[in-house]
């Protein structure tokens, strides 16, 4: 029997309309770059606006996009830091029927142009801080028809518009175009394990469901009375969905823009009475150092923080303990990925266990329990589902209403599988699941290194290194790093008759092709790289070999 309930589409305009009418006075605060100090470092100023103003400007942006000839489903890209203008793009681009494509500001220009061309972006909204990239983009990205600069331009540039002037020349869009809830609303690229980056496209429906599911207490704990500071960049899986979740529920949003150092963040949290914040472990290490410093100086920060969400990489138990024991602050670990929108699991202390206890910290160091409607399983190498006993380790697979069912353009089909007629996504993480549903990541099957929340492709580095005349084989592995979580270490086999080219030469050799933070911290020479039955490098063995070496102090740097 069919139900008698309405079939109302779940669309991003619902978020815009709530923000505009119910939370019009609620504040949005952004730390913006005011200029440069004598030391060349950016100086900050605060910008204050409201959901009412942002929603109105977002609808002006929607009109401007349509007037620029961007049709339904066509892509509008952003290359921007976290700020109210980026939020306007989040709300305005999908409201016009176009797709918001958030570009990663840390990519090398080659990668950036490859992604823009692959997505066939038509309009680019670019932060004035990155204006130096405009000539390269114009030269190499033929699909780009219009470049609009967010914030004042240092000097006028041909064919480039000023965002504020552009949107204010258009009246707010008065009617939303026809759209289906399954239409794409957002697009994000993720580093490919092999080869080129792959994109997922989020639908209106998946975005709305993800926002609804992110707010509850046992998820990210976001409500109207909160002030939320997403430190995770808005180009990383929509800042974990927080701009949409906060707009839907009316939480005050605080953006740190280009400032992610401990002192700037601590001050912003104190001044804006931030209650919820989210970022990768590297960010929390910086914040912890600043909180420790202030406390030792006898001037502790007065913070209202209820929850610091940590994800993107594993949060070490020591970090969770340090925040709790030294500052009475709770880190809540979450796991997810670009393909999962990203919210997959959150580690919440179950009743009967105290967070500030050995058991509590041990659970908080796990990645947590799946949020409602997300399912997790682990598989052995033959594809059998393994028991949830907290011991069996296997490939983590997931399914749910906001999990990708394919990549844009049909790439990476190996990542999707069918079990008993159901579609699942293979995360490339190796995990355990226990009887209470707690998932714990044990390793990563995908050949990538995560440094400060950003991916480095070991395969790309290996291919580049093997083009060096002295190198016959190269394997790049992730080594644990206290500051960046992981850093690349290159293990090389040299060609006969060649000496180690040295750190400086190899760095110079790789530099033209890779961003600086991609370059290996060290280059170690071995007689042979261990190879498995399928002919692949056994990187787990190499990691163990070099972990021992590092521990022995015959360090590799
Ligand atoms: P991304 O697509 O850039 O968001 O990266 C997703 C990947 O980051 C996951 O597949 C994991 O390998 C890793 N990751 C995310 N959150 C966590 C976490 N809490 N603990 C360990 N690894 C994580």
XYZ file of C-alpha atoms and ligand atoms in Angstrom:
580
model
C 0.000 0.000 0.000
C 1.293 3.436 -0.851
C 1.464 5.921 2.020
C -0.792 8.932 2.135
C 2.016 11.358 2.912
C 3.124 14.277 0.745
C 6.182 13.938 -1.413
C 7.798 17.306 -0.707
C 11.222 17.737 -2.335
C 14.152 18.467 -0.031
C 15.848 21.545 -1.517
C 18.552 24.006 -0.439
C 16.056 26.908 -0.883
C 14.469 25.587 2.338
C 17.716 26.473 4.133
C 17.848 29.912 2.493
C 14.236 30.722 3.357
C 14.604 29.705 7.021
C 17.787 31.753 7.375
C 16.135 34.723 5.682
C 12.867 34.757 7.614
C 13.402 33.041 10.955
C 16.972 34.001 11.754
C 17.272 37.325 9.912
C 18.878 39.047 12.928
C 21.250 36.219 13.855
C 24.857 37.260 13.422
C 27.560 36.071 11.031
C 31.039 37.186 12.020
C 34.068 36.907 9.731
C 37.720 37.593 10.414
C 38.904 39.318 7.245
C 42.347 40.395 6.051
C 42.717 44.159 6.606
C 46.169 44.524 5.047
C 49.748 43.516 5.744
C 51.750 44.361 8.849
C 55.399 45.465 8.836
C 56.407 41.785 9.050
C 54.474 41.064 5.839
C 51.902 38.983 7.734
C 48.188 39.660 7.166
C 46.453 41.842 9.746
C 42.849 41.103 10.740
C 39.603 43.016 11.048
C 36.158 41.752 12.029
C 33.203 41.925 9.674
C 29.688 41.558 11.071
C 26.537 40.805 9.154
C 23.319 38.813 9.642
C 21.546 35.868 8.034
C 18.978 38.366 6.728
C 21.627 40.329 4.827
C 23.542 37.254 3.686
C 20.369 35.569 2.352
C 19.401 38.734 0.478
C 22.863 39.013 -1.071
C 22.810 35.279 -1.870
C 19.619 35.799 -3.869
C 21.246 38.755 -5.674
C 24.116 36.405 -6.499
C 21.598 33.860 -7.834
C 20.190 36.537 -10.185
C 23.675 37.602 -11.263
C 24.634 33.996 -12.041
C 21.539 33.474 -14.162
C 22.119 36.802 -15.947
C 25.678 35.669 -16.695
C 24.216 32.798 -18.724
C 24.924 29.994 -16.244
C 22.188 27.440 -16.752
C 20.799 24.760 -14.424
C 23.422 22.193 -13.504
C 26.344 24.307 -14.749
C 29.226 24.877 -12.375
C 30.174 27.994 -10.431
C 33.502 27.518 -8.660
C 34.847 29.200 -5.545
C 38.501 29.580 -4.577
C 37.976 31.186 -1.235
C 38.610 31.178 2.507
C 35.849 30.835 5.118
C 33.804 34.040 5.215
C 30.313 35.489 4.819
C 30.889 35.909 1.080
C 31.664 32.213 0.708
C 28.468 31.478 2.670
C 26.557 33.638 0.166
C 27.898 31.387 -2.587
C 26.821 28.296 -0.603
C 23.274 29.621 -0.435
C 23.073 31.571 -3.698
C 24.680 29.259 -6.276
C 22.372 26.242 -5.688
C 19.384 28.630 -5.399
C 19.988 29.625 -9.025
C 19.936 25.977 -10.101
C 23.705 25.961 -10.693
C 26.207 23.720 -8.884
C 28.637 25.096 -6.290
C 32.127 23.726 -6.908
C 34.470 24.520 -4.018
C 38.142 24.468 -5.077
C 40.963 23.655 -2.686
C 43.116 26.780 -2.209
C 46.193 24.704 -1.309
C 46.538 22.907 -4.635
C 49.389 23.447 -7.043
C 48.229 25.570 -10.040
C 48.588 22.509 -12.367
C 46.138 20.538 -10.222
C 43.801 23.490 -9.858
C 43.579 24.027 -13.617
C 43.130 20.292 -14.241
C 40.171 20.253 -11.842
C 38.579 23.434 -13.248
C 38.837 21.986 -16.764
C 37.462 18.615 -15.699
C 34.480 20.210 -13.947
C 34.062 22.701 -16.832
C 33.477 25.529 -14.382
C 31.890 28.554 -16.073
C 32.253 31.218 -13.408
C 34.974 31.498 -10.765
C 34.504 33.433 -7.527
C 38.040 34.016 -6.267
C 39.253 35.587 -3.015
C 41.349 38.712 -3.615
C 44.161 37.028 -1.628
C 44.615 34.609 -4.536
C 44.454 37.190 -7.347
C 47.971 36.217 -8.448
C 46.524 32.913 -9.732
C 44.091 34.645 -12.123
C 46.431 34.953 -15.153
C 47.327 31.212 -14.996
C 43.652 30.255 -14.714
C 42.633 32.533 -17.594
C 45.393 31.125 -19.746
C 44.785 27.432 -19.002
C 41.058 27.080 -18.298
C 39.002 27.690 -21.439
C 35.645 26.892 -19.793
C 35.903 29.903 -17.463
C 33.775 32.716 -18.892
C 33.787 35.048 -15.950
C 36.064 35.738 -12.985
C 34.642 37.600 -10.005
C 36.887 38.737 -7.159
C 35.767 38.516 -3.540
C 37.023 41.609 -1.699
C 38.886 44.652 -2.976
C 41.476 44.035 -5.695
C 44.953 45.440 -5.033
C 45.000 46.762 -8.618
C 42.405 46.630 -11.431
C 42.632 43.612 -13.743
C 41.187 43.259 -17.214
C 38.073 41.121 -17.550
C 37.700 40.671 -13.809
C 34.631 41.849 -11.857
C 34.287 42.978 -8.276
C 31.887 40.662 -6.428
C 30.117 43.266 -4.267
C 29.459 45.559 -7.248
C 28.389 42.634 -9.429
C 25.769 41.267 -7.051
C 24.454 44.699 -6.031
C 23.713 45.405 -9.710
C 21.146 42.602 -9.622
C 17.836 42.437 -7.732
C 17.383 39.444 -5.441
C 15.969 36.450 -7.319
C 12.206 36.494 -6.657
C 11.383 32.876 -7.612
C 13.433 29.733 -7.359
C 13.787 27.880 -10.647
C 12.233 24.430 -10.998
C 14.535 21.860 -9.452
C 14.450 18.235 -8.431
C 15.722 17.156 -5.043
C 18.040 14.726 -6.822
C 19.662 17.522 -8.865
C 23.294 18.297 -8.084
C 23.798 21.292 -5.783
C 27.463 20.989 -4.844
C 30.639 19.427 -6.174
C 33.889 18.445 -4.461
C 37.047 16.770 -5.733
C 39.004 14.334 -3.661
C 42.537 13.065 -4.239
C 42.518 9.912 -6.287
C 44.401 6.926 -4.892
C 45.724 6.392 -8.364
C 45.706 8.941 -11.098
C 43.586 12.029 -11.217
C 41.297 13.505 -8.555
C 37.691 12.317 -8.592
C 34.583 14.363 -7.953
C 31.397 13.721 -6.061
C 28.295 15.807 -6.592
C 26.014 16.388 -3.624
C 22.297 16.645 -4.314
C 19.849 19.129 -2.778
C 18.302 16.178 -0.982
C 21.562 14.780 0.396
C 22.587 18.248 1.573
C 19.308 18.846 3.391
C 19.260 15.403 4.998
C 22.901 15.774 6.041
C 22.128 19.160 7.621
C 19.136 17.739 9.497
C 21.198 14.819 10.775
C 24.256 16.888 11.745
C 22.500 19.079 14.284
C 21.345 16.705 17.077
C 23.128 16.426 20.398
C 24.657 13.053 19.518
C 25.952 14.425 16.230
C 27.529 17.922 16.146
C 25.198 19.505 18.735
C 24.150 22.602 16.788
C 21.122 24.697 17.753
C 19.910 28.270 17.591
C 21.655 29.299 20.799
C 25.058 28.141 19.544
C 27.900 30.129 18.050
C 29.739 27.836 15.653
C 33.271 28.314 14.343
C 34.061 25.879 11.504
C 37.835 26.023 11.200
C 37.762 23.201 8.672
C 37.917 25.013 5.327
C 34.762 25.546 3.307
C 36.485 23.794 0.384
C 36.786 20.594 2.458
C 33.520 18.722 2.113
C 31.522 21.931 2.686
C 33.312 22.596 6.012
C 31.752 19.336 7.203
C 28.345 20.730 6.235
C 28.364 23.289 9.062
C 27.495 26.373 6.963
C 24.305 24.612 5.823
C 23.501 23.077 9.228
C 23.943 26.430 11.002
C 21.866 28.303 8.405
C 19.076 25.730 8.685
C 18.972 25.902 12.489
C 19.916 29.567 13.001
C 23.197 29.141 14.882
C 25.515 32.150 14.851
C 28.360 31.476 12.402
C 31.906 32.634 13.056
C 34.534 32.404 10.310
C 38.280 32.668 10.872
C 39.131 33.352 7.196
C 42.856 33.204 6.565
C 43.705 32.990 10.293
C 44.100 29.498 11.730
C 46.906 30.000 14.271
C 46.264 29.234 17.935
C 46.288 32.845 19.255
C 43.883 34.163 16.549
C 41.501 31.250 17.107
C 41.551 31.446 20.916
C 40.825 35.185 20.849
C 38.022 34.778 18.301
C 36.455 31.961 20.351
C 36.588 34.083 23.491
C 35.320 37.321 21.906
C 32.471 35.686 19.969
C 31.546 33.223 22.746
C 31.921 30.257 20.428
C 30.223 27.080 21.727
C 30.967 24.584 18.922
C 34.025 24.430 16.709
C 35.402 21.899 14.228
C 38.811 21.168 12.725
C 41.606 18.679 12.065
C 43.992 17.564 14.852
C 46.772 19.895 13.631
C 44.547 22.895 14.396
C 43.791 21.648 17.902
C 47.506 21.183 18.624
C 48.038 24.876 17.833
C 45.091 25.877 19.989
C 46.241 23.674 22.865
C 49.683 25.302 22.858
C 48.077 28.752 23.051
C 45.664 27.765 25.846
C 48.605 26.267 27.793
C 50.681 29.395 27.286
C 47.891 31.708 28.437
C 47.129 29.543 31.479
C 50.786 29.406 32.474
C 51.009 33.193 32.141
C 48.104 33.411 34.631
C 45.715 34.852 32.020
C 43.615 31.906 30.844
C 41.102 32.498 28.056
C 37.464 32.657 29.150
C 35.866 30.177 26.757
C 32.264 29.004 26.420
C 33.188 25.998 24.284
C 30.916 22.982 24.708
C 32.374 20.804 21.990
C 35.432 20.761 19.753
C 34.748 18.413 16.872
C 37.905 16.742 15.588
C 38.136 14.726 12.377
C 39.901 14.383 9.069
C 42.644 12.348 10.759
C 42.705 10.272 13.936
C 42.673 12.336 17.127
C 45.341 10.931 19.466
C 44.089 10.004 22.931
C 46.834 12.190 24.425
C 45.337 15.236 22.699
C 41.837 14.431 23.958
C 43.203 13.974 27.502
C 45.252 17.168 27.386
C 42.252 19.331 26.452
C 40.096 17.659 29.078
C 42.567 17.538 31.955
C 44.266 20.884 31.432
C 41.338 22.980 30.146
C 38.118 21.020 30.889
C 37.302 20.999 27.169
C 35.706 18.123 25.296
C 37.003 16.935 21.977
C 34.413 14.890 20.064
C 35.867 12.771 17.308
C 33.996 12.417 14.016
C 34.871 10.384 10.949
C 33.858 10.975 7.376
C 35.111 11.763 3.931
C 34.378 13.773 0.805
C 32.296 10.859 -0.464
C 30.174 10.836 2.715
C 29.234 14.556 2.804
C 31.129 13.972 5.303
C 29.320 12.961 8.489
C 29.617 9.197 9.022
C 30.330 8.599 12.701
C 30.639 10.592 15.921
C 32.229 9.345 19.123
C 29.800 10.155 21.937
C 30.385 8.824 25.466
C 27.582 6.364 26.247
C 25.622 6.636 29.514
C 27.370 4.987 32.449
C 30.846 6.078 31.325
C 32.444 9.369 32.359
C 34.113 11.262 29.528
C 36.967 12.300 31.839
C 38.060 8.759 32.691
C 40.375 6.140 31.179
C 37.403 4.339 29.591
C 35.927 7.621 28.372
C 39.165 8.774 26.748
C 39.709 5.358 25.129
C 36.253 5.556 23.527
C 36.748 9.179 22.490
C 39.903 8.105 20.655
C 37.774 5.785 18.492
C 36.034 7.228 15.469
C 32.578 6.557 16.927
C 29.161 5.221 16.060
C 27.381 5.732 12.731
C 24.859 8.575 12.724
C 21.263 7.504 11.962
C 20.689 6.145 8.425
C 24.415 5.648 7.761
C 25.411 1.963 7.736
C 28.897 0.537 8.193
C 30.333 -2.925 7.629
C 33.836 -4.354 7.377
C 34.928 -6.867 4.738
C 37.771 -9.351 4.532
C 39.892 -9.730 1.390
C 37.386 -12.193 -0.112
C 34.518 -9.741 0.376
C 32.915 -11.530 3.364
C 31.275 -9.371 6.023
C 33.274 -9.607 9.261
C 31.823 -9.771 12.798
C 31.432 -6.634 14.926
C 33.695 -7.945 17.680
C 36.106 -5.043 18.057
C 38.950 -7.326 16.856
C 38.264 -8.369 13.249
C 39.893 -5.862 10.969
C 38.740 -5.229 7.415
C 37.900 -2.760 4.689
C 35.305 -0.293 5.872
C 32.292 0.012 3.576
C 29.324 2.321 4.014
C 25.939 3.193 2.562
C 23.295 5.793 3.288
C 21.202 8.632 1.880
C 24.140 11.075 1.804
C 26.865 8.649 0.705
C 28.131 8.873 -2.882
C 26.766 6.160 -5.186
C 29.217 7.008 -7.970
C 31.857 9.532 -8.975
C 31.237 12.333 -11.448
C 31.734 11.090 -15.007
C 31.782 7.421 -13.942
C 35.356 7.413 -12.583
C 36.543 4.999 -9.869
C 33.910 2.311 -10.318
C 36.020 -0.125 -8.272
C 35.078 1.846 -5.164
C 31.426 0.814 -5.414
C 30.163 -2.683 -4.773
C 26.913 -4.566 -4.487
C 26.126 -6.896 -1.610
C 22.782 -8.730 -1.588
C 21.374 -6.258 -4.062
C 22.450 -3.239 -1.992
C 24.943 -0.634 -3.102
C 27.942 0.089 -0.847
C 30.913 2.438 -1.031
C 34.395 1.145 -0.201
C 36.059 3.850 1.927
C 39.635 2.598 1.558
C 39.960 2.719 5.358
C 40.794 -0.384 7.377
C 38.722 -0.547 10.557
C 37.192 -2.596 13.367
C 33.583 -2.394 14.576
C 32.527 -3.447 18.057
C 29.216 -4.713 19.450
C 28.098 -1.213 20.426
C 28.792 0.047 16.913
C 32.044 1.877 17.740
C 34.223 2.040 14.668
C 37.973 2.408 14.931
C 40.238 3.162 12.003
C 43.321 0.930 12.065
C 45.042 1.782 8.811
C 44.487 3.126 5.332
C 44.402 0.906 2.249
C 44.431 3.886 -0.090
C 47.859 5.023 -1.104
C 47.659 8.558 0.216
C 49.298 10.612 2.936
C 47.307 13.106 5.007
C 49.308 16.093 6.163
C 47.531 18.772 8.189
C 44.177 17.647 6.819
C 45.310 17.742 3.174
C 46.044 14.789 0.909
C 49.383 14.071 -0.699
C 49.404 11.453 -3.449
C 52.272 9.031 -2.889
C 51.750 7.680 -6.401
C 52.300 11.101 -8.006
C 55.476 11.646 -5.988
C 56.753 8.156 -6.814
C 56.204 8.656 -10.539
C 57.992 11.992 -10.434
C 60.913 10.597 -8.403
C 61.354 7.657 -10.757
C 61.985 10.163 -13.550
C 65.184 11.262 -11.761
C 68.272 9.800 -13.467
C 69.647 8.363 -10.206
C 66.414 6.681 -9.083
C 65.291 3.262 -10.255
C 62.446 2.668 -7.752
C 60.623 4.947 -5.337
C 58.020 4.245 -2.673
C 56.577 7.142 -0.717
C 55.104 6.291 2.671
C 53.326 8.176 5.435
C 55.307 8.650 8.620
C 53.519 9.790 11.783
C 54.268 13.426 12.577
C 53.409 15.208 15.839
C 52.413 18.439 14.125
C 50.976 17.428 10.743
C 49.681 13.912 11.645
C 51.547 12.436 8.698
C 54.429 13.501 6.477
C 55.819 11.841 3.328
C 59.059 9.850 3.452
C 60.530 8.701 0.141
C 62.287 5.335 0.054
C 64.535 4.991 -2.993
C 66.417 2.269 -4.804
C 69.237 3.846 -6.812
C 70.340 2.970 -10.323
C 73.626 1.148 -10.509
C 76.610 3.440 -10.309
C 74.646 6.387 -8.885
C 75.047 7.996 -5.463
C 72.250 9.463 -3.317
C 71.457 12.727 -5.129
C 70.860 14.403 -1.745
C 67.901 16.168 -0.161
C 68.502 19.532 -1.818
C 68.738 18.155 -5.344
C 65.660 15.946 -5.030
C 63.663 18.825 -3.541
C 64.720 21.067 -6.431
C 63.819 18.293 -8.883
C 60.267 17.928 -7.540
C 59.565 21.601 -6.761
C 58.285 22.759 -10.173
C 55.512 20.146 -10.117
C 54.341 20.023 -6.516
C 53.216 22.438 -3.837
C 55.944 22.904 -1.202
C 54.066 21.020 1.511
C 53.882 17.935 -0.739
C 57.669 17.478 -0.847
C 59.033 14.522 1.176
C 60.651 15.374 4.511
C 63.352 12.799 3.892
C 64.782 10.507 1.192
C 66.087 7.148 2.383
C 68.024 4.746 0.203
C 67.478 0.974 0.500
C 68.888 -1.987 -1.459
C 65.386 -3.244 -2.345
C 61.758 -2.343 -1.658
C 59.693 -5.292 -0.349
C 57.183 -6.437 -2.970
C 53.998 -8.478 -2.383
C 52.474 -11.351 -4.367
C 50.613 -9.001 -6.714
C 53.792 -7.088 -7.523
C 52.875 -4.049 -5.407
C 55.204 -2.366 -2.912
C 54.487 -3.623 0.608
C 54.167 -0.236 2.168
C 53.009 -1.525 5.506
C 56.359 -3.348 5.842
C 58.245 -0.233 4.838
C 56.324 1.844 7.394
C 57.214 -0.676 10.106
C 60.857 -0.738 9.012
C 61.157 3.042 9.123
C 59.081 3.443 12.288
C 61.715 1.273 14.027
C 64.490 3.302 12.525
C 62.935 6.574 13.668
C 62.362 5.153 17.147
C 66.006 4.048 17.341
C 67.067 7.591 16.673
C 68.837 6.826 13.392
C 66.348 9.286 12.122
C 65.580 9.987 8.569
C 65.505 13.742 8.418
P 38.577 13.536 2.999
O 37.867 12.932 1.851
O 39.668 14.468 2.614
O 37.606 14.164 3.949
O 39.315 12.368 3.786
C 38.635 11.257 4.288
C 39.607 10.316 4.956
O 40.222 10.949 6.074
C 38.973 9.068 5.525
O 38.778 8.078 4.548
C 40.010 8.663 6.570
O 41.101 7.976 5.982
C 40.490 10.006 7.080
N 39.739 10.390 8.301
C 38.695 11.235 8.396
N 38.296 11.372 9.677
C 39.081 10.569 10.416
C 39.174 10.246 11.810
N 38.379 10.794 12.730
N 40.129 9.354 12.176
C 40.961 8.787 11.273
N 40.938 9.064 9.958
C 40.011 9.934 9.530
